[in-house]
Structure formats: C-alpha cells, structure tokens
PDB file of C-alpha atoms in Angstrom:
ATOM      1  CA  UNK A  12     263.010 149.088 150.005  1.00 66.00           C
ATOM      2  CA  UNK A  13     265.698 148.031 147.076  1.00 58.00           C
ATOM      3  CA  UNK A  14     265.204 144.660 148.417  1.00 65.00           C
ATOM      4  CA  UNK A  15     261.788 144.396 148.384  1.00 64.00           C
ATOM      5  CA  UNK A  16     261.523 145.912 145.024  1.00 64.00           C
ATOM      6  CA  UNK A  17     263.827 142.940 143.733  1.00 62.00           C
ATOM      7  CA  UNK A  18     261.471 140.418 145.430  1.00 73.00           C
ATOM      8  CA  UNK A  19     258.410 141.712 144.198  1.00 79.00           C
ATOM      9  CA  UNK A  20     258.751 140.096 140.524  1.00 80.00           C
ATOM     10  CA  UNK A  21     259.034 136.637 142.365  1.00 81.00           C
ATOM     11  CA  UNK A  22     256.098 137.360 144.589  1.00 84.00           C
ATOM     12  CA  UNK A  23     253.812 138.077 141.634  1.00 89.00           C
ATOM     13  CA  UNK A  24     254.750 135.181 139.912  1.00 88.00           C
ATOM     14  CA  UNK A  25     253.859 132.969 142.816  1.00 90.00           C
ATOM     15  CA  UNK A  26     250.609 134.342 143.253  1.00 92.00           C
ATOM     16  CA  UNK A  27     250.258 133.991 139.977  1.00 92.00           C
ATOM     17  CA  UNK A  28     250.939 130.076 140.160  1.00 92.00           C
ATOM     18  CA  UNK A  29     248.603 129.417 143.036  1.00 93.00           C
ATOM     19  CA  UNK A  30     245.502 131.673 141.595  1.00 93.00           C
ATOM     20  CA  UNK A  31     246.242 129.356 138.417  1.00 92.00           C
ATOM     21  CA  UNK A  32     246.230 126.154 140.366  1.00 92.00           C
ATOM     22  CA  UNK A  33     242.941 126.832 142.160  1.00 93.00           C
ATOM     23  CA  UNK A  34     241.390 127.787 138.698  1.00 92.00           C
ATOM     24  CA  UNK A  35     242.665 124.562 137.414  1.00 91.00           C
ATOM     25  CA  UNK A  36     241.113 122.647 140.151  1.00 91.00           C
ATOM     26  CA  UNK A  37     237.825 124.283 139.517  1.00 90.00           C
ATOM     27  CA  UNK A  38     238.000 123.725 135.885  1.00 91.00           C
ATOM     28  CA  UNK A  39     238.797 119.814 136.652  1.00 90.00           C
ATOM     29  CA  UNK A  40     235.358 119.445 138.209  1.00 88.00           C
ATOM     30  CA  UNK A  41     233.519 121.149 135.383  1.00 89.00           C
ATOM     31  CA  UNK A  42     235.293 118.715 132.956  1.00 90.00           C
ATOM     32  CA  UNK A  43     232.544 116.144 134.425  1.00 88.00           C
ATOM     33  CA  UNK A  44     229.716 118.362 134.027  1.00 87.00           C
ATOM     34  CA  UNK A  45     226.554 116.920 132.131  1.00 89.00           C
ATOM     35  CA  UNK A  46     226.257 119.926 129.891  1.00 89.00           C
ATOM     36  CA  UNK A  47     228.265 119.110 126.745  1.00 88.00           C
ATOM     37  CA  UNK A  48     228.404 122.895 126.167  1.00 90.00           C
ATOM     38  CA  UNK A  49     229.846 123.608 129.702  1.00 89.00           C
ATOM     39  CA  UNK A  50     232.075 120.437 129.135  1.00 88.00           C
ATOM     40  CA  UNK A  51     233.446 121.754 125.953  1.00 92.00           C
ATOM     41  CA  UNK A  52     234.201 125.561 127.426  1.00 91.00           C
ATOM     42  CA  UNK A  53     236.138 123.743 130.691  1.00 89.00           C
ATOM     43  CA  UNK A  54     238.263 121.978 128.090  1.00 92.00           C
ATOM     44  CA  UNK A  55     239.304 125.001 126.320  1.00 92.00           C
ATOM     45  CA  UNK A  56     240.061 126.507 129.471  1.00 92.00           C
ATOM     46  CA  UNK A  57     241.799 123.754 130.903  1.00 91.00           C
ATOM     47  CA  UNK A  58     244.176 123.590 128.296  1.00 91.00           C
ATOM     48  CA  UNK A  59     245.106 127.471 128.419  1.00 93.00           C
ATOM     49  CA  UNK A  60     245.487 127.100 132.385  1.00 92.00           C
ATOM     50  CA  UNK A  61     247.936 124.302 131.604  1.00 93.00           C
ATOM     51  CA  UNK A  62     249.906 126.333 129.178  1.00 92.00           C
ATOM     52  CA  UNK A  63     250.217 129.102 131.908  1.00 92.00           C
ATOM     53  CA  UNK A  64     251.585 126.797 134.422  1.00 91.00           C
ATOM     54  CA  UNK A  65     254.020 125.297 131.916  1.00 90.00           C
ATOM     55  CA  UNK A  66     255.076 128.898 131.128  1.00 88.00           C
ATOM     56  CA  UNK A  67     255.421 129.992 134.737  1.00 88.00           C
ATOM     57  CA  UNK A  68     257.476 126.521 135.642  1.00 85.00           C
ATOM     58  CA  UNK A  69     259.838 126.783 132.426  1.00 80.00           C
ATOM     59  CA  UNK A  70     260.180 130.459 131.427  1.00 77.00           C
ATOM     60  CA  UNK A  71     259.250 132.695 134.352  1.00 81.00           C
ATOM     61  CA  UNK A  72     260.867 131.220 137.430  1.00 80.00           C
ATOM     62  CA  UNK A  73     263.966 130.118 136.208  1.00 75.00           C
ATOM     63  CA  UNK A  74     264.366 133.423 134.922  1.00 72.00           C
ATOM     64  CA  UNK A  75     263.577 134.881 138.410  1.00 77.00           C
ATOM     65  CA  UNK A  76     266.999 132.813 139.310  1.00 72.00           C
ATOM     66  CA  UNK A  77     269.310 135.293 137.477  1.00 70.00           C
ATOM     67  CA  UNK A  78     270.445 138.068 139.568  1.00 71.00           C
ATOM     68  CA  UNK A  79     269.308 141.621 139.022  1.00 72.00           C
ATOM     69  CA  UNK A  80     271.680 143.938 137.050  1.00 77.00           C
ATOM     70  CA  UNK A  81     274.194 145.684 139.047  1.00 78.00           C
ATOM     71  CA  UNK A  82     274.530 148.375 135.850  1.00 83.00           C
ATOM     72  CA  UNK A  83     270.714 148.912 135.515  1.00 82.00           C
ATOM     73  CA  UNK A  84     270.701 152.419 136.818  1.00 84.00           C
ATOM     74  CA  UNK A  85     273.811 153.459 134.382  1.00 88.00           C
ATOM     75  CA  UNK A  86     273.328 155.649 131.574  1.00 92.00           C
ATOM     76  CA  UNK A  87     275.784 155.820 128.437  1.00 92.00           C
ATOM     77  CA  UNK A  88     278.608 157.384 126.890  1.00 91.00           C
ATOM     78  CA  UNK A  89     278.910 156.411 123.455  1.00 94.00           C
ATOM     79  CA  UNK A  90     282.168 156.928 121.460  1.00 93.00           C
ATOM     80  CA  UNK A  91     282.547 156.610 117.425  1.00 95.00           C
ATOM     81  CA  UNK A  92     285.337 156.865 115.288  1.00 94.00           C
ATOM     82  CA  UNK A  93     285.529 156.417 111.707  1.00 94.00           C
ATOM     83  CA  UNK A  94     287.543 153.484 110.645  1.00 93.00           C
ATOM     84  CA  UNK A  95     288.597 152.388 107.087  1.00 90.00           C
ATOM     85  CA  UNK A  96     287.013 153.813 104.123  1.00 90.00           C
ATOM     86  CA  UNK A  97     287.908 157.604 104.530  1.00 89.00           C
ATOM     87  CA  UNK A  98     285.512 160.082 103.778  1.00 91.00           C
ATOM     88  CA  UNK A  99     282.757 157.466 103.360  1.00 93.00           C
ATOM     89  CA  UNK A 100     283.267 156.001 106.794  1.00 94.00           C
ATOM     90  CA  UNK A 101     283.087 159.648 108.204  1.00 94.00           C
ATOM     91  CA  UNK A 102     279.731 159.950 106.227  1.00 94.00           C
ATOM     92  CA  UNK A 103     278.365 156.805 107.713  1.00 95.00           C
ATOM     93  CA  UNK A 104     279.977 157.559 111.189  1.00 96.00           C
ATOM     94  CA  UNK A 105     277.016 160.537 111.281  1.00 95.00           C
ATOM     95  CA  UNK A 106     274.344 158.482 110.184  1.00 96.00           C
ATOM     96  CA  UNK A 107     275.208 155.841 113.179  1.00 97.00           C
ATOM     97  CA  UNK A 108     275.143 158.782 115.463  1.00 96.00           C
ATOM     98  CA  UNK A 109     271.863 159.808 114.275  1.00 96.00           C
ATOM     99  CA  UNK A 110     270.700 156.296 114.406  1.00 97.00           C
ATOM    100  CA  UNK A 111     271.459 156.188 118.354  1.00 97.00           C
ATOM    101  CA  UNK A 112     269.853 159.540 118.593  1.00 96.00           C
ATOM    102  CA  UNK A 113     266.790 158.196 116.754  1.00 95.00           C
ATOM    103  CA  UNK A 114     266.647 155.494 119.277  1.00 95.00           C
ATOM    104  CA  UNK A 115     266.860 157.559 121.976  1.00 96.00           C
ATOM    105  CA  UNK A 116     263.925 159.412 121.177  1.00 94.00           C
ATOM    106  CA  UNK A 117     261.741 156.195 120.401  1.00 92.00           C
ATOM    107  CA  UNK A 118     262.779 154.983 124.033  1.00 94.00           C
ATOM    108  CA  UNK A 119     262.217 158.346 125.863  1.00 94.00           C
ATOM    109  CA  UNK A 120     265.871 158.730 126.350  1.00 95.00           C
ATOM    110  CA  UNK A 121     267.975 161.922 126.333  1.00 95.00           C
ATOM    111  CA  UNK A 122     270.742 162.061 124.180  1.00 96.00           C
ATOM    112  CA  UNK A 123     273.398 164.867 123.530  1.00 93.00           C
ATOM    113  CA  UNK A 124     276.383 165.202 121.383  1.00 92.00           C
ATOM    114  CA  UNK A 125     279.139 166.329 123.705  1.00 88.00           C
ATOM    115  CA  UNK A 126     282.019 166.310 121.095  1.00 87.00           C
ATOM    116  CA  UNK A 127     281.993 165.940 117.536  1.00 90.00           C
ATOM    117  CA  UNK A 128     285.114 166.514 114.837  1.00 90.00           C
ATOM    118  CA  UNK A 129     284.031 167.185 111.474  1.00 91.00           C
ATOM    119  CA  UNK A 130     286.082 166.557 108.261  1.00 89.00           C
ATOM    120  CA  UNK A 131     286.324 168.901 105.167  1.00 86.00           C
ATOM    121  CA  UNK A 132     283.651 166.695 103.647  1.00 82.00           C
ATOM    122  CA  UNK A 133     280.586 167.121 106.114  1.00 84.00           C
ATOM    123  CA  UNK A 134     281.502 163.786 107.749  1.00 91.00           C
ATOM    124  CA  UNK A 135     282.253 163.198 111.283  1.00 94.00           C
ATOM    125  CA  UNK A 136     285.781 162.017 112.173  1.00 93.00           C
ATOM    126  CA  UNK A 137     284.674 160.828 115.754  1.00 93.00           C
ATOM    127  CA  UNK A 138     281.952 161.901 118.345  1.00 94.00           C
ATOM    128  CA  UNK A 139     281.035 161.379 121.791  1.00 93.00           C
ATOM    129  CA  UNK A 140     277.318 160.996 122.691  1.00 95.00           C
ATOM    130  CA  UNK A 141     275.832 160.945 126.117  1.00 94.00           C
ATOM    131  CA  UNK A 142     272.505 158.997 126.477  1.00 96.00           C
ATOM    132  CA  UNK A 143     270.921 158.927 129.685  1.00 94.00           C
ATOM    133  CA  UNK A 144     267.695 157.065 130.932  1.00 92.00           C
ATOM    134  CA  UNK A 145     266.609 154.035 132.775  1.00 87.00           C
ATOM    135  CA  UNK A 146     268.635 150.757 131.592  1.00 89.00           C
ATOM    136  CA  UNK A 147     270.540 152.417 128.824  1.00 94.00           C
ATOM    137  CA  UNK A 148     273.578 150.846 129.245  1.00 93.00           C
ATOM    138  CA  UNK A 149     272.429 147.391 129.708  1.00 91.00           C
ATOM    139  CA  UNK A 150     270.828 147.710 126.701  1.00 93.00           C
ATOM    140  CA  UNK A 151     273.355 149.514 124.244  1.00 95.00           C
ATOM    141  CA  UNK A 152     276.567 147.960 125.730  1.00 91.00           C
ATOM    142  CA  UNK A 153     276.440 145.305 122.966  1.00 91.00           C
ATOM    143  CA  UNK A 154     276.679 147.761 120.340  1.00 95.00           C
ATOM    144  CA  UNK A 155     280.523 147.919 121.283  1.00 92.00           C
ATOM    145  CA  UNK A 156     282.159 146.542 118.087  1.00 92.00           C
ATOM    146  CA  UNK A 157     283.012 147.106 114.447  1.00 95.00           C
ATOM    147  CA  UNK A 158     280.074 148.396 112.396  1.00 96.00           C
ATOM    148  CA  UNK A 159     280.373 147.902 108.743  1.00 96.00           C
ATOM    149  CA  UNK A 160     278.451 149.384 105.815  1.00 96.00           C
ATOM    150  CA  UNK A 161     278.711 148.057 102.121  1.00 95.00           C
ATOM    151  CA  UNK A 162     277.130 150.808  99.774  1.00 95.00           C
ATOM    152  CA  UNK A 163     278.003 152.715  96.693  1.00 92.00           C
ATOM    153  CA  UNK A 164     279.086 156.253  97.804  1.00 87.00           C
ATOM    154  CA  UNK A 165     277.926 159.653  96.538  1.00 78.00           C
ATOM    155  CA  UNK A 166     281.289 160.041  94.768  1.00 71.00           C
ATOM    156  CA  UNK A 167     281.721 156.924  93.174  1.00 75.00           C
ATOM    157  CA  UNK A 168     280.938 157.220  89.595  1.00 73.00           C
ATOM    158  CA  UNK A 169     281.421 153.589  88.574  1.00 79.00           C
ATOM    159  CA  UNK A 170     278.646 152.547  90.568  1.00 83.00           C
ATOM    160  CA  UNK A 171     281.036 150.010  92.815  1.00 90.00           C
ATOM    161  CA  UNK A 172     280.145 148.881  96.150  1.00 93.00           C
ATOM    162  CA  UNK A 173     282.455 150.194  98.809  1.00 93.00           C
ATOM    163  CA  UNK A 174     283.079 148.886 102.196  1.00 94.00           C
ATOM    164  CA  UNK A 175     283.747 151.481 105.407  1.00 94.00           C
ATOM    165  CA  UNK A 176     283.677 150.839 109.040  1.00 95.00           C
ATOM    166  CA  UNK A 177     282.977 152.721 112.273  1.00 95.00           C
ATOM    167  CA  UNK A 178     284.144 151.443 115.561  1.00 94.00           C
ATOM    168  CA  UNK A 179     281.599 151.986 118.159  1.00 94.00           C
ATOM    169  CA  UNK A 180     282.434 151.761 122.074  1.00 92.00           C
ATOM    170  CA  UNK A 181     279.471 152.238 124.514  1.00 92.00           C
ATOM    171  CA  UNK A 182     280.915 153.064 128.105  1.00 90.00           C
ATOM    172  CA  UNK A 183     278.896 153.182 131.427  1.00 89.00           C
ATOM    173  CA  UNK A 184     277.972 156.459 132.499  1.00 85.00           C
ATOM    174  CA  UNK A 185     277.250 157.231 136.327  1.00 72.00           C
ATOM    175  CA  UNK A 186     274.931 160.248 137.073  1.00 63.00           C
ATOM    176  CA  UNK A 187     277.241 161.179 139.885  1.00 55.00           C
ATOM    177  CA  UNK A 188     279.507 163.964 139.518  1.00 50.00           C
ATOM    178  CA  UNK A 189     282.000 163.189 142.254  1.00 50.00           C
ATOM    179  CA  UNK A 190     285.261 161.351 141.621  1.00 52.00           C
ATOM    180  CA  UNK A 191     284.820 157.558 142.276  1.00 57.00           C
ATOM    181  CA  UNK A 192     287.727 156.935 144.557  1.00 59.00           C
ATOM    182  CA  UNK A 193     287.481 152.977 143.201  1.00 70.00           C
ATOM    183  CA  UNK A 194     288.130 153.894 139.806  1.00 79.00           C
ATOM    184  CA  UNK A 195     291.131 156.417 140.239  1.00 81.00           C
ATOM    185  CA  UNK A 196     292.924 158.856 142.523  1.00 84.00           C
ATOM    186  CA  UNK A 197     293.216 162.306 141.247  1.00 85.00           C
ATOM    187  CA  UNK A 198     297.171 162.404 142.109  1.00 86.00           C
ATOM    188  CA  UNK A 199     297.171 159.569 139.546  1.00 88.00           C
ATOM    189  CA  UNK A 200     295.827 162.151 136.765  1.00 90.00           C
ATOM    190  CA  UNK A 201     297.961 164.485 134.708  1.00 91.00           C
ATOM    191  CA  UNK A 202     296.009 167.339 133.667  1.00 90.00           C
ATOM    192  CA  UNK A 203     297.412 169.572 130.647  1.00 89.00           C
ATOM    193  CA  UNK A 204     295.617 172.895 129.295  1.00 88.00           C
ATOM    194  CA  UNK A 205     296.544 174.367 125.956  1.00 84.00           C
ATOM    195  CA  UNK A 206     295.140 176.112 123.140  1.00 78.00           C
ATOM    196  CA  UNK A 207     292.474 174.503 121.078  1.00 71.00           C
ATOM    197  CA  UNK A 208     293.055 173.743 117.544  1.00 68.00           C
ATOM    198  CA  UNK A 209     290.924 174.085 114.574  1.00 55.00           C
ATOM    199  CA  UNK A 210     287.708 176.361 113.677  1.00 48.00           C
ATOM    200  CA  UNK A 211     286.929 179.022 116.257  1.00 46.00           C
ATOM    201  CA  UNK A 212     288.277 182.362 115.132  1.00 44.00           C
ATOM    202  CA  UNK A 213     290.645 184.333 117.391  1.00 43.00           C
ATOM    203  CA  UNK A 214     289.513 182.837 120.388  1.00 44.00           C
ATOM    204  CA  UNK A 215     291.156 179.801 119.400  1.00 45.00           C
ATOM    205  CA  UNK A 216     294.498 181.530 119.668  1.00 46.00           C
ATOM    206  CA  UNK A 217     294.075 183.478 122.870  1.00 56.00           C
ATOM    207  CA  UNK A 218     292.736 181.074 125.077  1.00 66.00           C
ATOM    208  CA  UNK A 219     293.970 177.909 126.894  1.00 75.00           C
ATOM    209  CA  UNK A 220     290.537 176.023 127.002  1.00 83.00           C
ATOM    210  CA  UNK A 221     291.434 172.908 125.717  1.00 89.00           C
ATOM    211  CA  UNK A 222     291.996 169.819 128.349  1.00 90.00           C
ATOM    212  CA  UNK A 223     293.956 166.875 128.310  1.00 91.00           C
ATOM    213  CA  UNK A 224     293.911 164.343 131.160  1.00 91.00           C
ATOM    214  CA  UNK A 225     296.368 161.259 131.040  1.00 92.00           C
ATOM    215  CA  UNK A 226     295.337 158.589 133.460  1.00 91.00           C
ATOM    216  CA  UNK A 227     299.356 157.535 134.470  1.00 91.00           C
ATOM    217  CA  UNK A 228     298.431 154.019 135.766  1.00 90.00           C
ATOM    218  CA  UNK A 229     296.746 152.724 132.711  1.00 90.00           C
ATOM    219  CA  UNK A 230     298.088 155.088 129.757  1.00 89.00           C
ATOM    220  CA  UNK A 231     294.321 156.164 129.314  1.00 90.00           C
ATOM    221  CA  UNK A 232     294.433 159.537 127.860  1.00 91.00           C
ATOM    222  CA  UNK A 233     291.117 162.143 127.223  1.00 90.00           C
ATOM    223  CA  UNK A 234     291.370 165.341 125.013  1.00 89.00           C
ATOM    224  CA  UNK A 235     288.470 167.811 125.418  1.00 87.00           C
ATOM    225  CA  UNK A 236     288.085 171.082 123.387  1.00 86.00           C
ATOM    226  CA  UNK A 237     284.934 171.442 122.325  1.00 78.00           C
ATOM    227  CA  UNK A 238     283.421 174.063 124.613  1.00 78.00           C
ATOM    228  CA  UNK A 239     285.100 177.598 124.810  1.00 79.00           C
ATOM    229  CA  UNK A 240     285.337 177.314 128.522  1.00 83.00           C
ATOM    230  CA  UNK A 241     288.036 175.460 130.201  1.00 85.00           C
ATOM    231  CA  UNK A 242     285.881 174.394 133.174  1.00 85.00           C
ATOM    232  CA  UNK A 243     283.572 172.880 131.086  1.00 86.00           C
ATOM    233  CA  UNK A 244     286.055 170.986 129.075  1.00 88.00           C
ATOM    234  CA  UNK A 245     287.703 169.800 132.226  1.00 88.00           C
ATOM    235  CA  UNK A 246     284.113 168.283 133.532  1.00 86.00           C
ATOM    236  CA  UNK A 247     283.438 166.794 130.390  1.00 86.00           C
ATOM    237  CA  UNK A 248     287.132 165.209 130.035  1.00 88.00           C
ATOM    238  CA  UNK A 249     286.933 163.682 133.723  1.00 88.00           C
ATOM    239  CA  UNK A 250     283.496 162.217 132.831  1.00 85.00           C
ATOM    240  CA  UNK A 251     284.778 160.476 129.734  1.00 87.00           C
ATOM    241  CA  UNK A 252     287.977 159.168 131.796  1.00 88.00           C
ATOM    242  CA  UNK A 253     285.671 157.822 134.502  1.00 86.00           C
ATOM    243  CA  UNK A 254     283.529 156.376 131.674  1.00 87.00           C
ATOM    244  CA  UNK A 255     286.714 154.771 130.318  1.00 88.00           C
ATOM    245  CA  UNK A 256     287.963 153.340 133.574  1.00 87.00           C
ATOM    246  CA  UNK A 257     284.364 152.109 134.418  1.00 84.00           C
ATOM    247  CA  UNK A 258     283.986 150.553 131.280  1.00 84.00           C
ATOM    248  CA  UNK A 259     287.656 148.873 131.750  1.00 84.00           C
ATOM    249  CA  UNK A 260     286.504 147.467 135.164  1.00 81.00           C
ATOM    250  CA  UNK A 261     283.488 146.120 134.009  1.00 79.00           C
ATOM    251  CA  UNK A 262     285.084 144.230 131.202  1.00 76.00           C
ATOM    252  CA  UNK A 263     288.071 142.898 133.565  1.00 75.00           C
ATOM    253  CA  UNK A 264     285.140 141.573 135.842  1.00 66.00           C
ATOM    254  CA  UNK A 265     283.731 139.812 132.778  1.00 62.00           C
ATOM    255  CA  UNK A 266     286.970 138.429 131.410  1.00 62.00           C
ATOM    256  CA  UNK A 267     287.835 136.927 134.969  1.00 56.00           C
ATOM    257  CA  UNK A 268     284.422 134.870 134.241  1.00 50.00           C
ATOM    258  CA  UNK A 269     285.497 133.914 130.916  1.00 47.00           C
ATOM    259  CA  UNK A 270     285.744 129.938 132.030  1.00 46.00           C
ATOM    260  CA  UNK A 271     281.902 130.102 132.663  1.00 40.00           C
ATOM    261  CA  UNK A 272     280.788 132.108 129.300  1.00 41.00           C
ATOM    262  CA  UNK A 273     283.376 132.748 126.908  1.00 45.00           C
ATOM    263  CA  UNK A 274     281.257 133.806 124.150  1.00 45.00           C
ATOM    264  CA  UNK A 275     280.127 136.789 126.313  1.00 37.00           C
ATOM    265  CA  UNK A 276     283.647 138.006 126.489  1.00 37.00           C
ATOM    266  CA  UNK A 277     283.997 137.821 122.662  1.00 40.00           C
ATOM    267  CA  UNK A 278     280.728 139.867 122.344  1.00 41.00           C
ATOM    268  CA  UNK A 279     282.543 142.903 123.951  1.00 39.00           C
ATOM    269  CA  UNK A 280     285.546 142.471 121.925  1.00 46.00           C
ATOM    270  CA  UNK A 281     285.859 146.222 120.408  1.00 52.00           C
ATOM    271  CA  UNK A 282     287.750 144.949 117.329  1.00 61.00           C
ATOM    272  CA  UNK A 283     285.144 142.286 116.434  1.00 74.00           C
ATOM    273  CA  UNK A 284     282.815 143.012 113.345  1.00 91.00           C
ATOM    274  CA  UNK A 285     279.389 142.896 114.987  1.00 94.00           C
ATOM    275  CA  UNK A 286     277.227 144.182 112.504  1.00 96.00           C
ATOM    276  CA  UNK A 287     276.690 144.763 108.604  1.00 96.00           C
ATOM    277  CA  UNK A 288     274.728 147.381 106.903  1.00 97.00           C
ATOM    278  CA  UNK A 289     274.237 145.976 103.481  1.00 97.00           C
ATOM    279  CA  UNK A 290     272.427 149.092 101.355  1.00 96.00           C
ATOM    280  CA  UNK A 291     272.507 147.570  98.101  1.00 95.00           C
ATOM    281  CA  UNK A 292     270.369 144.371  99.514  1.00 96.00           C
ATOM    282  CA  UNK A 293     268.704 146.806 101.867  1.00 97.00           C
ATOM    283  CA  UNK A 294     269.795 143.932 104.845  1.00 97.00           C
ATOM    284  CA  UNK A 295     271.512 144.419 108.287  1.00 97.00           C
ATOM    285  CA  UNK A 296     273.122 141.363 109.842  1.00 97.00           C
ATOM    286  CA  UNK A 297     274.225 140.786 113.435  1.00 96.00           C
ATOM    287  CA  UNK A 298     276.830 138.330 113.239  1.00 95.00           C
ATOM    288  CA  UNK A 299     276.968 137.627 116.891  1.00 92.00           C
ATOM    289  CA  UNK A 300     273.296 135.933 116.775  1.00 93.00           C
ATOM    290  CA  UNK A 301     272.744 135.531 112.902  1.00 94.00           C
ATOM    291  CA  UNK A 302     269.718 137.839 112.761  1.00 95.00           C
ATOM    292  CA  UNK A 303     269.140 139.884 109.258  1.00 96.00           C
ATOM    293  CA  UNK A 304     266.754 142.577 108.779  1.00 95.00           C
ATOM    294  CA  UNK A 305     265.806 143.438 105.391  1.00 96.00           C
ATOM    295  CA  UNK A 306     265.029 147.113 106.295  1.00 96.00           C
ATOM    296  CA  UNK A 307     268.312 149.401 106.331  1.00 97.00           C
ATOM    297  CA  UNK A 308     265.955 152.425 107.063  1.00 96.00           C
ATOM    298  CA  UNK A 309     264.014 151.041 109.930  1.00 95.00           C
ATOM    299  CA  UNK A 310     267.181 150.330 111.914  1.00 96.00           C
ATOM    300  CA  UNK A 311     269.094 153.624 110.858  1.00 96.00           C
ATOM    301  CA  UNK A 312     265.914 155.355 111.972  1.00 93.00           C
ATOM    302  CA  UNK A 313     265.371 153.477 115.286  1.00 88.00           C
ATOM    303  CA  UNK A 314     262.999 150.669 115.429  1.00 89.00           C
ATOM    304  CA  UNK A 315     264.804 148.336 113.612  1.00 92.00           C
ATOM    305  CA  UNK A 316     267.604 148.723 115.678  1.00 96.00           C
ATOM    306  CA  UNK A 317     265.387 147.996 118.810  1.00 93.00           C
ATOM    307  CA  UNK A 318     264.618 144.507 117.377  1.00 94.00           C
ATOM    308  CA  UNK A 319     268.408 143.551 117.377  1.00 96.00           C
ATOM    309  CA  UNK A 320     268.850 145.100 120.646  1.00 95.00           C
ATOM    310  CA  UNK A 321     266.001 142.872 122.315  1.00 92.00           C
ATOM    311  CA  UNK A 322     267.497 139.813 120.597  1.00 93.00           C
ATOM    312  CA  UNK A 323     270.880 140.292 122.009  1.00 93.00           C
ATOM    313  CA  UNK A 324     269.612 141.173 125.308  1.00 88.00           C
ATOM    314  CA  UNK A 325     267.210 137.533 125.258  1.00 85.00           C
ATOM    315  CA  UNK A 326     270.749 135.798 124.350  1.00 87.00           C
ATOM    316  CA  UNK A 327     272.477 137.497 127.135  1.00 83.00           C
ATOM    317  CA  UNK A 328     269.501 136.606 129.708  1.00 79.00           C
ATOM    318  CA  UNK A 329     269.514 133.260 128.078  1.00 79.00           C
ATOM    319  CA  UNK A 330     273.324 132.692 129.225  1.00 77.00           C
ATOM    320  CA  UNK A 331     273.003 133.688 132.593  1.00 74.00           C
ATOM    321  CA  UNK A 332     270.233 131.558 133.279  1.00 72.00           C
ATOM    322  CA  UNK A 333     272.501 128.536 132.019  1.00 72.00           C
ATOM    323  CA  UNK A 334     274.636 129.856 133.970  1.00 66.00           C
ATOM    324  CA  UNK A 335     272.472 129.920 137.007  1.00 60.00           C
ATOM    325  CA  UNK A 336     271.858 126.211 136.720  1.00 59.00           C
ATOM    326  CA  UNK A 337     275.236 125.452 135.890  1.00 59.00           C
ATOM    327  CA  UNK A 338     276.629 126.916 138.984  1.00 54.00           C
ATOM    328  CA  UNK A 339     273.487 125.660 141.489  1.00 50.00           C
TER     329      UNK A 339
END
C-alpha cells in the first residue's frame, strides 16, 4: 500500500498529460473553424493547454524523480539555548519558543513544552519543545542554527540597538516508544539519579527525581528534572537522547554525501548564523536564501515564518532534483 501511495502522484500526472494531449488535438481542429469567434476561443484554450503541457514536462515530471522523504513520518524535538546577549537573549528565546508554538497552531500540529529553565528576569535560559504532526521534521529541520536578534532592550535607557543570539537545534522525534537498537544499546548508557536543583520547595531536597543519562560511545549527556516523577524524567531523558542520536546519524549521512551537495551540509551547521530579526527596521532576513520579509510580527506569530520554511523547502527540492539529474 505504501508503494502504491508513492506511485499515485506519478499515475495522476501521467493521466493529466494524456488528457491534456487529447484536448490539444481537439483544439487543433477548432483552430480551422470558419467561425471567427470559435477560432478565437480555440486559440485561447490552445495556449492554456500548451502552457499546462510545458509545466508538466518541465516541473511536474522532473520533480517526481526525487525519491520520497525517508523522514516524512517524523515529528520534532526543538531544543533552544540562549547565546550571547545575557538577559536579552533569554527574553528572545521565550519569543522564539512562542513563534514555534504559534506556527504549530497554524499548521494543526501539537506542540508541548517538555522542559524550560527560567531566568530571574522572566526570560528562558533553555527549553525543549515537542512538536508532533505530519512532516514536522522535514519542515522544521532547516531552523537549526543561530538566530540573531537586533533591537533596543527594554532595559536600555540610551536607545542603543543590542545584538543577541539564540541557538536552535531541531531533532527528529519518532513516535515509537521502544529503544531503537540501531541508535544505541542500553548497556552503553550510564544512568544517574539525583536530587533536583532550583525552585520546588521541600520536594526538591527530599526526593531523587532528577535523571542524567550519558551515552558513553559519543559522550552525549542528557539531564532532565522538570517533573517530580523520576519515571517521567527518565522517559523524557531517553526520548531526548534518542532524538539527539538520530539527529547525529542523519547529519552523518548528509556529510557522507557532501561531494554531491556541499551547501546542504553547510545549511545544517549548528554554529552558522541562519537568520536575523531586525526589530528597528521591521525586517527578518534568512541568510541562506537571501530572503527578507518586512514584517517581524508576522514571522513571530507564525504565518511569516511559514514563508521562510516554504522557500527553504523549495531550495532543498531544487537541490535534490539537480542531484537526480546529475546521478542519472
């Protein structure tokens, strides 16, 4: 059934091509009709049919050469960390987090904040957001990188524009709850339990509910203490670990193909500045595709962000299509 579903778009396009060709043949006859009104109508339709055939030949059929995405079924785990800029970076992180939850509402996805570390001034030092839905990872994966904000902080009395950053890491999230043996083995994970730190009253000091995992082969560590239940923290920690390892594997696969598409690897660089949110000029610029939108509010509320994601998806599609022709 999966294979039939993947071939359905090709079948539909081919039937569309055949039907359009038949209509074009019928229209060719009407171009010789003695009635000038009929000839004029036929000429208009003839032009539209030719345009449709050209579109099918130049765009639709070539795009079907691109193999279906192997990650289309995956949701996402989005990890955010405040970078340079102190309290202003933490405040912006909270806004970026809301930007993704706003987008999720627009797209009909389910977003849940599973971990959040607040600062004294109401900002967010770091956070993890789960976003579940159809093709979430494929759409959000290009958000990984450094997001830069330029604006006048509320605490700035001199009106000077400050620059702050937030690092975003979008990881694949599988709906499966069992341990993926291809990613890691349980004997390779060191599990530690400890008392939670921070706000929480007497409970923090009396129960060992915090969990820290260390994946020994890679050195990746995950600590989770947001919930009072050790079981819940443990489950979420393993979920984060699995997401990080899956993200690592997908990027290793991408790097192995860098000779074919070097700039695709570059776009996944976690340290690269990918987008600038300039509030004084009301402009958001994505540096990978050179696209700017003069409406910061629209981007932060979700619809504007979707324009960037669509443009990045098209860029990726064009690169895959070019690869298909190169290797064919």
